[in-house]
XYZ file of C-alpha atoms in Angstrom:
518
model
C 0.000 0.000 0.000
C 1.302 3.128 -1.298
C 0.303 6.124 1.732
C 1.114 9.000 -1.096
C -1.817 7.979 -2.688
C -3.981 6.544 0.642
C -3.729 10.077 1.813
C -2.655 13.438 0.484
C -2.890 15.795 3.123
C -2.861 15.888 6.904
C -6.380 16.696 7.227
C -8.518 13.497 7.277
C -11.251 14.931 4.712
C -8.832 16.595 2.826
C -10.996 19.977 2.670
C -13.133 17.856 0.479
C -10.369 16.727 -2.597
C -8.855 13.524 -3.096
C -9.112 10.474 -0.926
C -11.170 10.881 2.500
C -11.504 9.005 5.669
C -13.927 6.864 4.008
C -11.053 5.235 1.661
C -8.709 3.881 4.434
C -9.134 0.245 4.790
C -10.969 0.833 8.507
C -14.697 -0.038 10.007
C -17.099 2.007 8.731
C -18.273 2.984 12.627
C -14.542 4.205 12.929
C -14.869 5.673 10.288
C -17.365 8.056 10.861
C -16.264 8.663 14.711
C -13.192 9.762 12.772
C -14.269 11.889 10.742
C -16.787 13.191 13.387
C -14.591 14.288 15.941
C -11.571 15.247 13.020
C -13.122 17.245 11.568
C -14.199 19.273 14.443
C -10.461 19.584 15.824
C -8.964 20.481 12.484
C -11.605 23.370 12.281
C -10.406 24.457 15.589
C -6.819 23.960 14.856
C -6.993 25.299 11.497
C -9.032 28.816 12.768
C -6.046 29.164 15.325
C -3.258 28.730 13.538
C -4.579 31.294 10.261
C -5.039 33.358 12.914
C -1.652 33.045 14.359
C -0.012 33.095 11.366
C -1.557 36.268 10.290
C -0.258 38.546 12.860
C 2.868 37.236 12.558
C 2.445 37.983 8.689
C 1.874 41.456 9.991
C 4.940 41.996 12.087
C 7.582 39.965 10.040
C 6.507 40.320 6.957
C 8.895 38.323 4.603
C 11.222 37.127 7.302
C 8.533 34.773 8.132
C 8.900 32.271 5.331
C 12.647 31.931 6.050
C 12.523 31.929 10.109
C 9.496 29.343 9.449
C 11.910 27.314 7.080
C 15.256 27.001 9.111
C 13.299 26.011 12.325
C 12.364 22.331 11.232
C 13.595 19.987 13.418
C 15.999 17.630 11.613
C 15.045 14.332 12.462
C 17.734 11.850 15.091
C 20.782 11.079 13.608
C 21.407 7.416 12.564
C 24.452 5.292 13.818
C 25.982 5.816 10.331
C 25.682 9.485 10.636
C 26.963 9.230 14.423
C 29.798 7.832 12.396
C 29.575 4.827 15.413
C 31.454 2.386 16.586
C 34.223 4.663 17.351
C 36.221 2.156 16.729
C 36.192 -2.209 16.245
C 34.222 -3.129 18.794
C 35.030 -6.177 21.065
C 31.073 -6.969 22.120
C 28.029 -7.068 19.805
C 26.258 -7.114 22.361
C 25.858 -7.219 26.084
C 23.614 -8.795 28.718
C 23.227 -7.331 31.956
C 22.208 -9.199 35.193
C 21.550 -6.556 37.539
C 21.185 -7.834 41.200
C 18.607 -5.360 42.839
C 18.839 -4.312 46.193
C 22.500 -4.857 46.413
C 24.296 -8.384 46.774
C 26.863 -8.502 50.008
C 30.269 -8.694 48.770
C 31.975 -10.200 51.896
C 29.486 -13.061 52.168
C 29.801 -13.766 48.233
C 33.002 -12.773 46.849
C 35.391 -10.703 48.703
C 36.826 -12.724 51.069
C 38.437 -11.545 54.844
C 39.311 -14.352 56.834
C 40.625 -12.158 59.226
C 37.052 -10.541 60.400
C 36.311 -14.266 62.176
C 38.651 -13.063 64.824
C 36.982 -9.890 65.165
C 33.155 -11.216 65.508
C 31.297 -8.397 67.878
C 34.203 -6.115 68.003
C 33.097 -2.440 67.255
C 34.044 -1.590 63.675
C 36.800 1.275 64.716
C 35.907 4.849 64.247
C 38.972 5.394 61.780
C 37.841 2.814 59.353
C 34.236 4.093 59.163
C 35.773 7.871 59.615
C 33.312 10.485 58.368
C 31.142 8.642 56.278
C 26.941 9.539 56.274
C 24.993 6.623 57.491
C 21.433 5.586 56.674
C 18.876 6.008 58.941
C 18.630 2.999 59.412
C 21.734 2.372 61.401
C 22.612 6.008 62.029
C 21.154 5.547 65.693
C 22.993 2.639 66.435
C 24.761 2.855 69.806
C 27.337 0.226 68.391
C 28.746 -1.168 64.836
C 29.452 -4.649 65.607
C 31.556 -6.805 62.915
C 29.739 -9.593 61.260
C 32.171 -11.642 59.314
C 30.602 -13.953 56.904
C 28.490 -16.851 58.062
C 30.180 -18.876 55.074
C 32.971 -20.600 54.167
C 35.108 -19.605 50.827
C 37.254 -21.637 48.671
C 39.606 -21.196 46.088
C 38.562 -21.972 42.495
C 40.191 -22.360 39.023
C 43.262 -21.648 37.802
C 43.990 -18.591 39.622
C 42.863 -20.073 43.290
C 40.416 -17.675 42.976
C 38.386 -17.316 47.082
C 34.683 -17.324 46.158
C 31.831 -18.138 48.485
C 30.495 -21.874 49.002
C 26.871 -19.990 48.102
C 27.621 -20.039 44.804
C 28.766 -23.245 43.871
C 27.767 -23.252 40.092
C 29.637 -19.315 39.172
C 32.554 -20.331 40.890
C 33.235 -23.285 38.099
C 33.721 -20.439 35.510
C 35.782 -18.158 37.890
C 38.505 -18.372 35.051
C 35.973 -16.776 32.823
C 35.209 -14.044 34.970
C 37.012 -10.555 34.807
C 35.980 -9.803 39.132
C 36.200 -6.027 40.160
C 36.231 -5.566 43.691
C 36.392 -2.089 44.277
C 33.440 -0.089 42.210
C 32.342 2.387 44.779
C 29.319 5.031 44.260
C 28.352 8.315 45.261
C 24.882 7.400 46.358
C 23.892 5.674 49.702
C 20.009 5.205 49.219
C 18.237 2.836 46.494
C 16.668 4.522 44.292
C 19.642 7.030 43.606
C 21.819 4.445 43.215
C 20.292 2.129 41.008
C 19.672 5.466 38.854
C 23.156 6.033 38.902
C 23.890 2.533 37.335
C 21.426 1.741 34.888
C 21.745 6.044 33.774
C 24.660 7.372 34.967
C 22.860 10.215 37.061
C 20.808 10.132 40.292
C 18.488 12.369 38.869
C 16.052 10.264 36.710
C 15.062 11.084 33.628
C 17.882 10.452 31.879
C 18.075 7.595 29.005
C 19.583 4.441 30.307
C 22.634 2.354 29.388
C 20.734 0.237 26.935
C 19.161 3.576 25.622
C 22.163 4.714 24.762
C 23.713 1.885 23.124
C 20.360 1.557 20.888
C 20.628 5.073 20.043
C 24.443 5.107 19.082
C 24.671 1.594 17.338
C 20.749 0.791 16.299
C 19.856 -2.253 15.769
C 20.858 -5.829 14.841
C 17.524 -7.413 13.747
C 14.180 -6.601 12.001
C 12.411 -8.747 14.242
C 13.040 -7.902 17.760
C 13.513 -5.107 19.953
C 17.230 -3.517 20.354
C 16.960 -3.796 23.972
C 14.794 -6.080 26.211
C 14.051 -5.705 29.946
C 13.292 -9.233 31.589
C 11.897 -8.745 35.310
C 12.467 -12.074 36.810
C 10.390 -13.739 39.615
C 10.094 -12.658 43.068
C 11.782 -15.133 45.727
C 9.552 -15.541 48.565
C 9.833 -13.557 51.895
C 12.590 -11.629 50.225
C 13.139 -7.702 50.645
C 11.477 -6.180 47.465
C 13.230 -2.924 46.558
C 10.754 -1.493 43.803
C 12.029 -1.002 40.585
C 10.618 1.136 37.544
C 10.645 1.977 33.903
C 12.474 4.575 34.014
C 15.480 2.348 34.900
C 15.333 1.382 31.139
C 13.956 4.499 29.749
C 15.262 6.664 27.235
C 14.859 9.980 29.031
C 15.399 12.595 26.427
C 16.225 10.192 23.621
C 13.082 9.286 21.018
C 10.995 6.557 22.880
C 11.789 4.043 20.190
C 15.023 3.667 22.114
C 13.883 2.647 25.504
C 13.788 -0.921 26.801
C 10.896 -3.351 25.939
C 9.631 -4.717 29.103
C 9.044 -8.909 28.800
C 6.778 -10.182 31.537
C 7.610 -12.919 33.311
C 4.225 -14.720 33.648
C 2.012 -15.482 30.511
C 2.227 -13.314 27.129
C 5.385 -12.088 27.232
C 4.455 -8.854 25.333
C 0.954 -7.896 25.714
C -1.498 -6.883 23.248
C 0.894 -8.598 19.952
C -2.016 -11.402 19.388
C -5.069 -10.075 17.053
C -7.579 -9.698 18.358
C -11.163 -12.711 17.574
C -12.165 -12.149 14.158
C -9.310 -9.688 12.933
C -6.649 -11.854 10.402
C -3.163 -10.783 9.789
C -3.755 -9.353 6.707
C -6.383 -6.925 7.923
C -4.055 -5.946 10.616
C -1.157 -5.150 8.044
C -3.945 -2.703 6.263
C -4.899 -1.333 9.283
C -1.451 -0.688 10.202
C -0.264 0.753 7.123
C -3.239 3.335 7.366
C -2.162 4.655 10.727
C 1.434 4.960 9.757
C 0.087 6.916 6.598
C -1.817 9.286 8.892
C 1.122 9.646 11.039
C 3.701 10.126 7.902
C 1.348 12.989 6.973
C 1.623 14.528 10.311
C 5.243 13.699 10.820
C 6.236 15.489 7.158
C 4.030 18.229 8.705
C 5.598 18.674 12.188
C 8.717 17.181 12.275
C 7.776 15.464 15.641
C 10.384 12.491 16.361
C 7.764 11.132 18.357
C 5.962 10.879 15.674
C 8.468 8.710 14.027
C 8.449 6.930 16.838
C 5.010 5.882 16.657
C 5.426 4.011 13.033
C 8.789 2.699 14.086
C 6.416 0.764 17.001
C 3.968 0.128 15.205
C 6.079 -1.793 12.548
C 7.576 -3.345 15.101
C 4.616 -4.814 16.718
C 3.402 -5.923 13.781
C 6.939 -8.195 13.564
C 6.532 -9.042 16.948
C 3.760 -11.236 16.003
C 5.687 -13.688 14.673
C 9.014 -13.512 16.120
C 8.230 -13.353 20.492
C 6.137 -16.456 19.849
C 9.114 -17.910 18.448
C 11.105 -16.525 20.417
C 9.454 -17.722 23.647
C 8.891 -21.078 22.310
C 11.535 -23.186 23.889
C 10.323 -26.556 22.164
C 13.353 -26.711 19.995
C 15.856 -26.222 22.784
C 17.777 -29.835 22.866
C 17.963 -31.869 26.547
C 21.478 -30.833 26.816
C 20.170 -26.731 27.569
C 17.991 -28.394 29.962
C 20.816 -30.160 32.005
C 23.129 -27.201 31.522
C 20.245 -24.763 33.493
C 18.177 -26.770 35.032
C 14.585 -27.407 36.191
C 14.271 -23.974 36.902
C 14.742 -23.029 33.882
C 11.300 -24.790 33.002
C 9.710 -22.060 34.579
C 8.137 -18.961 33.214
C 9.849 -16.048 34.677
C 12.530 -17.169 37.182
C 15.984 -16.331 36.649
C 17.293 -19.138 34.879
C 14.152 -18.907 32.769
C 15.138 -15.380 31.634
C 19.289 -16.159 31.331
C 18.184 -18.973 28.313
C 15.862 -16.332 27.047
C 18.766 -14.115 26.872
C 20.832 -16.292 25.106
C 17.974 -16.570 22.478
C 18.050 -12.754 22.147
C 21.349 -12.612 21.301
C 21.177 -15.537 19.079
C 18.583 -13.394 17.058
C 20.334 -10.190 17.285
C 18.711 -8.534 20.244
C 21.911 -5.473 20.884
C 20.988 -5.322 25.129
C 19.153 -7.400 27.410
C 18.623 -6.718 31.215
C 17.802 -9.055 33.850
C 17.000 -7.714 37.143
C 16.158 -9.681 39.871
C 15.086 -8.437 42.855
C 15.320 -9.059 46.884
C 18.640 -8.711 47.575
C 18.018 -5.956 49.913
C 18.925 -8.074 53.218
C 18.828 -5.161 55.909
C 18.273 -8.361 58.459
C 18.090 -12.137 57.788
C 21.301 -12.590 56.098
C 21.318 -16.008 57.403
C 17.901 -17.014 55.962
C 17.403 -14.872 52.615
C 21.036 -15.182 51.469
C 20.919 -18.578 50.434
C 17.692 -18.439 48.753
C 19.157 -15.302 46.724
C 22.399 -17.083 45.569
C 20.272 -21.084 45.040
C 17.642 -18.513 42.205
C 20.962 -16.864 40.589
C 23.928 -18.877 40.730
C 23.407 -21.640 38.230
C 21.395 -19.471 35.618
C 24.326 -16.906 35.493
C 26.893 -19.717 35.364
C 24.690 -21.232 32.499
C 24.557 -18.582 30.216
C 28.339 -17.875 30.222
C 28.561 -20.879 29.580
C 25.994 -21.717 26.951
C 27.799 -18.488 24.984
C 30.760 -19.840 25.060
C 30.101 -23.637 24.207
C 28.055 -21.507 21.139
C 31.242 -19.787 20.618
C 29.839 -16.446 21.257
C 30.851 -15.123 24.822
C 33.721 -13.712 22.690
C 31.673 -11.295 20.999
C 29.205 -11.172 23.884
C 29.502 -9.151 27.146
C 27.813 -10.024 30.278
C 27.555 -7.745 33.205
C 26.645 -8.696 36.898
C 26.224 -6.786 39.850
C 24.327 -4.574 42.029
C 23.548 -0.824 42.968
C 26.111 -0.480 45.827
C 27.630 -2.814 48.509
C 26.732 -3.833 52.168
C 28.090 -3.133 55.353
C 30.573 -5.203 57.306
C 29.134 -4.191 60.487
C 25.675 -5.683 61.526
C 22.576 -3.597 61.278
C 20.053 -4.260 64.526
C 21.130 -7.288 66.480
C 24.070 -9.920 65.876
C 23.991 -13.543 66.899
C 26.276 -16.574 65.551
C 23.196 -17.496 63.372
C 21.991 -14.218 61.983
C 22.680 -10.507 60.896
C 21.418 -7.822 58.824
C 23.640 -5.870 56.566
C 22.962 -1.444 55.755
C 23.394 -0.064 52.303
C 27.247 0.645 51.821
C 28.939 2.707 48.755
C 32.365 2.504 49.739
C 32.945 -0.543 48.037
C 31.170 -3.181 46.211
C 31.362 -6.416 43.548
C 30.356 -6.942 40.208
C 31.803 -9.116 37.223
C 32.271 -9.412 33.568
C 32.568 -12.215 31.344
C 33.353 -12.209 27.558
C 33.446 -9.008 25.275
C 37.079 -8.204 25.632
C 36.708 -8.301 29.611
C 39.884 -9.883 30.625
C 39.464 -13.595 31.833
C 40.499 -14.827 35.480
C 41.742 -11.606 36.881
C 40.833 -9.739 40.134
C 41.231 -6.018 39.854
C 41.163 -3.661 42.647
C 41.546 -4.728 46.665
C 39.762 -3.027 49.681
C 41.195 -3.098 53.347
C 40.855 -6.098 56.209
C 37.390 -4.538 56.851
C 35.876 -5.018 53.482
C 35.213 -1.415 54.163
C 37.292 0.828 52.142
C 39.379 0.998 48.664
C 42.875 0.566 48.878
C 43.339 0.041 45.384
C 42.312 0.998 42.455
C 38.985 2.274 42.790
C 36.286 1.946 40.004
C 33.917 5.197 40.006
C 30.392 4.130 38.278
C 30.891 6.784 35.600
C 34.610 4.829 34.773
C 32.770 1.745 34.807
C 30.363 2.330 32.523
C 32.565 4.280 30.050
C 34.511 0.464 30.529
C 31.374 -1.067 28.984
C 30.765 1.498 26.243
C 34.613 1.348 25.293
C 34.041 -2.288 24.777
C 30.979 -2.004 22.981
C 32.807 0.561 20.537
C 32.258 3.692 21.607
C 34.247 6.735 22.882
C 32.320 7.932 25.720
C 33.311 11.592 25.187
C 31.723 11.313 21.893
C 28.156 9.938 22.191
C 26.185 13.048 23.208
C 22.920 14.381 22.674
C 22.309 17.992 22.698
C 19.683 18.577 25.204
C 19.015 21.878 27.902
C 22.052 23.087 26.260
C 24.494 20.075 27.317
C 26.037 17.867 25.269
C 24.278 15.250 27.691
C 26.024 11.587 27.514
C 26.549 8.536 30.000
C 28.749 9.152 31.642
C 27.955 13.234 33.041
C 30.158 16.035 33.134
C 32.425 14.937 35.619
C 35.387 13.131 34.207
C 35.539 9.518 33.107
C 37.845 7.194 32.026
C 37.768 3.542 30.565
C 39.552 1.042 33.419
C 41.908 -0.056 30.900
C 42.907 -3.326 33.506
C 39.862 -4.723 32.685
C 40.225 -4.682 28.838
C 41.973 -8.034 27.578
């Protein structure tokens, strides 16, 4: 269907010439709403604007037609006319397993057998020196030590220490590139996550995988360039809420935020047509709307209105390919044995790790999994476990799976939380049991794949798993890290917006944490 000839002008009757409202391919009750209530607006809109247009006739005079001309909004640059990647890029693409609520690095990963000795002491005043507190242990009378109810041992190659809770990760330590020492400049939640998944506290701003659809587009027809998959709740666990605009894209066009999967039933909602409607009748109906909004997009110049056929056509896709892509018949036993029964299941974590290795098998640029609960202000003891058992074997799965597929080279995989955890108990401390505050001193994440480099540890913190002593990882280096090895010069992907060149990483300087490039 051609729309030049559907439609000729941005008013649905068309003052009466050509092709009308009655000649798209729609109900005839729609129809005549349409034209009903059209008809009326356009009147309205039309009486204004001659209006408006004359008096500025009267005062400008001829410097109207050229003022009018050289204020169109050009639309949003491609990735070609970004002239993006900066350079060869060692990831395609990256998948993102973000831990909400903040994992505890002493009980997982950064192991201090010397705090065993220490149990109860009073964590000394010139360790925790002038640092603000939550207010949730900032009445505390004392700041007893809690060393880790856990044991560690040393895996792979390297004798790498990681934490008997996560038995199935610490197979592929060699695969992992560990940082212990990101730190952040937020103390609270929702701040911090912000800072992350955005690189500001402030939200509003477009997110990682924003960014990275915006500056590189996409690698399929078929799919969105970046998927969100919320996985599961675990029972009894701390729920930290979590929100769109984690995945947004702020001040970007809309076509570049996250697609949200859910984790129980239709993964998308709305894709399926609805009783009595066929496919073909839905392509008509779609190509009408985008020929209405063409019109008004030629008109306007409104990137939003771009954005609307650019969804549109990719519903339409999504038709066929999410049903696909969901459908896991054709996955052989051996995926089944690799991530287990869990996996079976709709929604939980291992679920959504295989679905993320099907995205990037089809092209899908960013996926992020977040999984929620790890928030363990008390009950370390009893939620802990629980935590690692949902998330351990899917994330040691899907590095894995990539690289028996021979893609974790071109693949990058991200996990970690939104800050770290105290050392020192929060409310009461027995043998059995302790509770953990927010800390952003220092905290854990790894990479795997993408150029990360393999079976390394980079960066140490003191006896007290309490402050940097070496090479300290900022949030804005780290995420001009994963940029650099997705391409891109961090200094360079900017969008003009409030008069900033806005980007990532802020305005405060950044650097790529060239240790953790192989």
């Amino acid at each position: 269907m051609n729309p030049k000839k559907l439609i000729s002008h941005i008013c649905c009757d068309n003052h009466g010439e050509g092709p009308s409202v009655y000649d798209l391919p729609l109900p005839k009750s729609l129809r005549e709403e349409w034209l009903r209530l059209a008809s009326r607006r356009h009147f309205l809109g039309r009486m204004g604007k001659t209006l408006g247009w004359a008096g500025l006739a009267v005062l400008m005079g001829d410097k109207l037609l050229a003022g009018a001309a050289s204020a169109a909004e050009p639309p949003l640059p491609s990735p070609e006319a970004l002239h993006l990647p900066n350079f060869p890029p060692a990831a395609k693409r990256c998948i993102y397993l973000f831990m909400s609520g903040a994992p505890p690095q002493m009980d997982m990963w950064d192991y201090k057998p010397g705090l065993s000795a220490l149990y109860d002491k009073d964590l000394p005043d010139s360790v925790r020196g002038n640092q603000p507190l939550t207010g949730m242990t900032a009445g505390q009378a004392r700041f007893p030590i809690a060393p880790s109810h856990w044991k560690f041992s040393q895996q792979g190659n390297a004798g790498r220490w990681v934490g008997d809770l996560l038995p199935w990760t610490g197979k592929m330590v060699d695969d992992l590139t560990l940082v212990y020492s990101l730190q952040t400049d937020a103390i609270n939640h929702e701040p911090a996550i912000l800072l992350m998944n955005t690189g500001n506290m402030v939200p509003g701003k477009p997110s990682l995988g924003a960014w990275l659809s915006y500056g590189l587009g996409s690698m399929n027809e078929n799919l969105p360039t970046f998927v969100v998959l919320n996985s599961a709740l675990i029972p009894h666990s701390n729920q930290q809420p979590i929100s769109p605009k984690l995945w947004g894209s702020g001040f970007l066009s809309n076509e570049y935020a996250g697609v949200a999967f859910r984790s129980e039933g239709t993964p998308v909602l709305y894709l399926d047509n609805p009783p009595g409607l066929s496919s073909a009748t839905r392509r008509e109906l779609v190509d009408a709307v985008n020929a209405i909004n063409q019109l008004t997009y030629d008109e306007l110049g409104d990137p939003e209105t771009h954005t609307r056929i650019q969804e549109y056509e990719m519903a339409f896709r999504m038709q066929t390919s999410v049903p696909e892509l969901a459908d896991m018949g054709d996955e052989p036993a051996s995926t089944w044995t690799l991530y287990g029964e869990d996996a079976k299941k709709a929604g939980t974590f291992a679920h959504n790790c295989l679905l993320a290795r099907r995205m990037a098998e089809r092209g899908v640029r960013f996926t992020q999994i977040y999984q929620r609960g790890w928030d363990v202000h008390g009950d370390v003891v009893g939620m802990l476990p629980k935590l690692c058992s949902a998330t351990d074997r899917g994330s040691y799965a899907l590095v894995t799976d990539l690289k028996r597929r021979g893609m974790l080279d071109d693949t990058l995989v991200v996990w970690g939380g939104e800050f770290g955890r105290t050392v020192y108990s929060q409310g009461g401390l027995s043998k059995d049991n302790y509770g953990r505050d927010h800390h952003p001193r220092c905290f854990t994440v790894w990479m795997s794949g993408g150029g990360a480099k393999p079976g390394i540890a980079y960066g140490e913190t003191d006896e007290y798993c309490y402050n940097i002593v070496r090479d300290p990882v900022p949030v804005r280096d780290f995420n001009a890290t994963l940029l650099h090895l997705m391409g891109i010069d961090h200094e360079r992907l900017t969008f003009k917006f409030q008069g900033l060149d806005q980007k990532l990483t802020g305005v405060l300087l950044a650097k790529v944490v060239t240790g953790l490039l192989s």
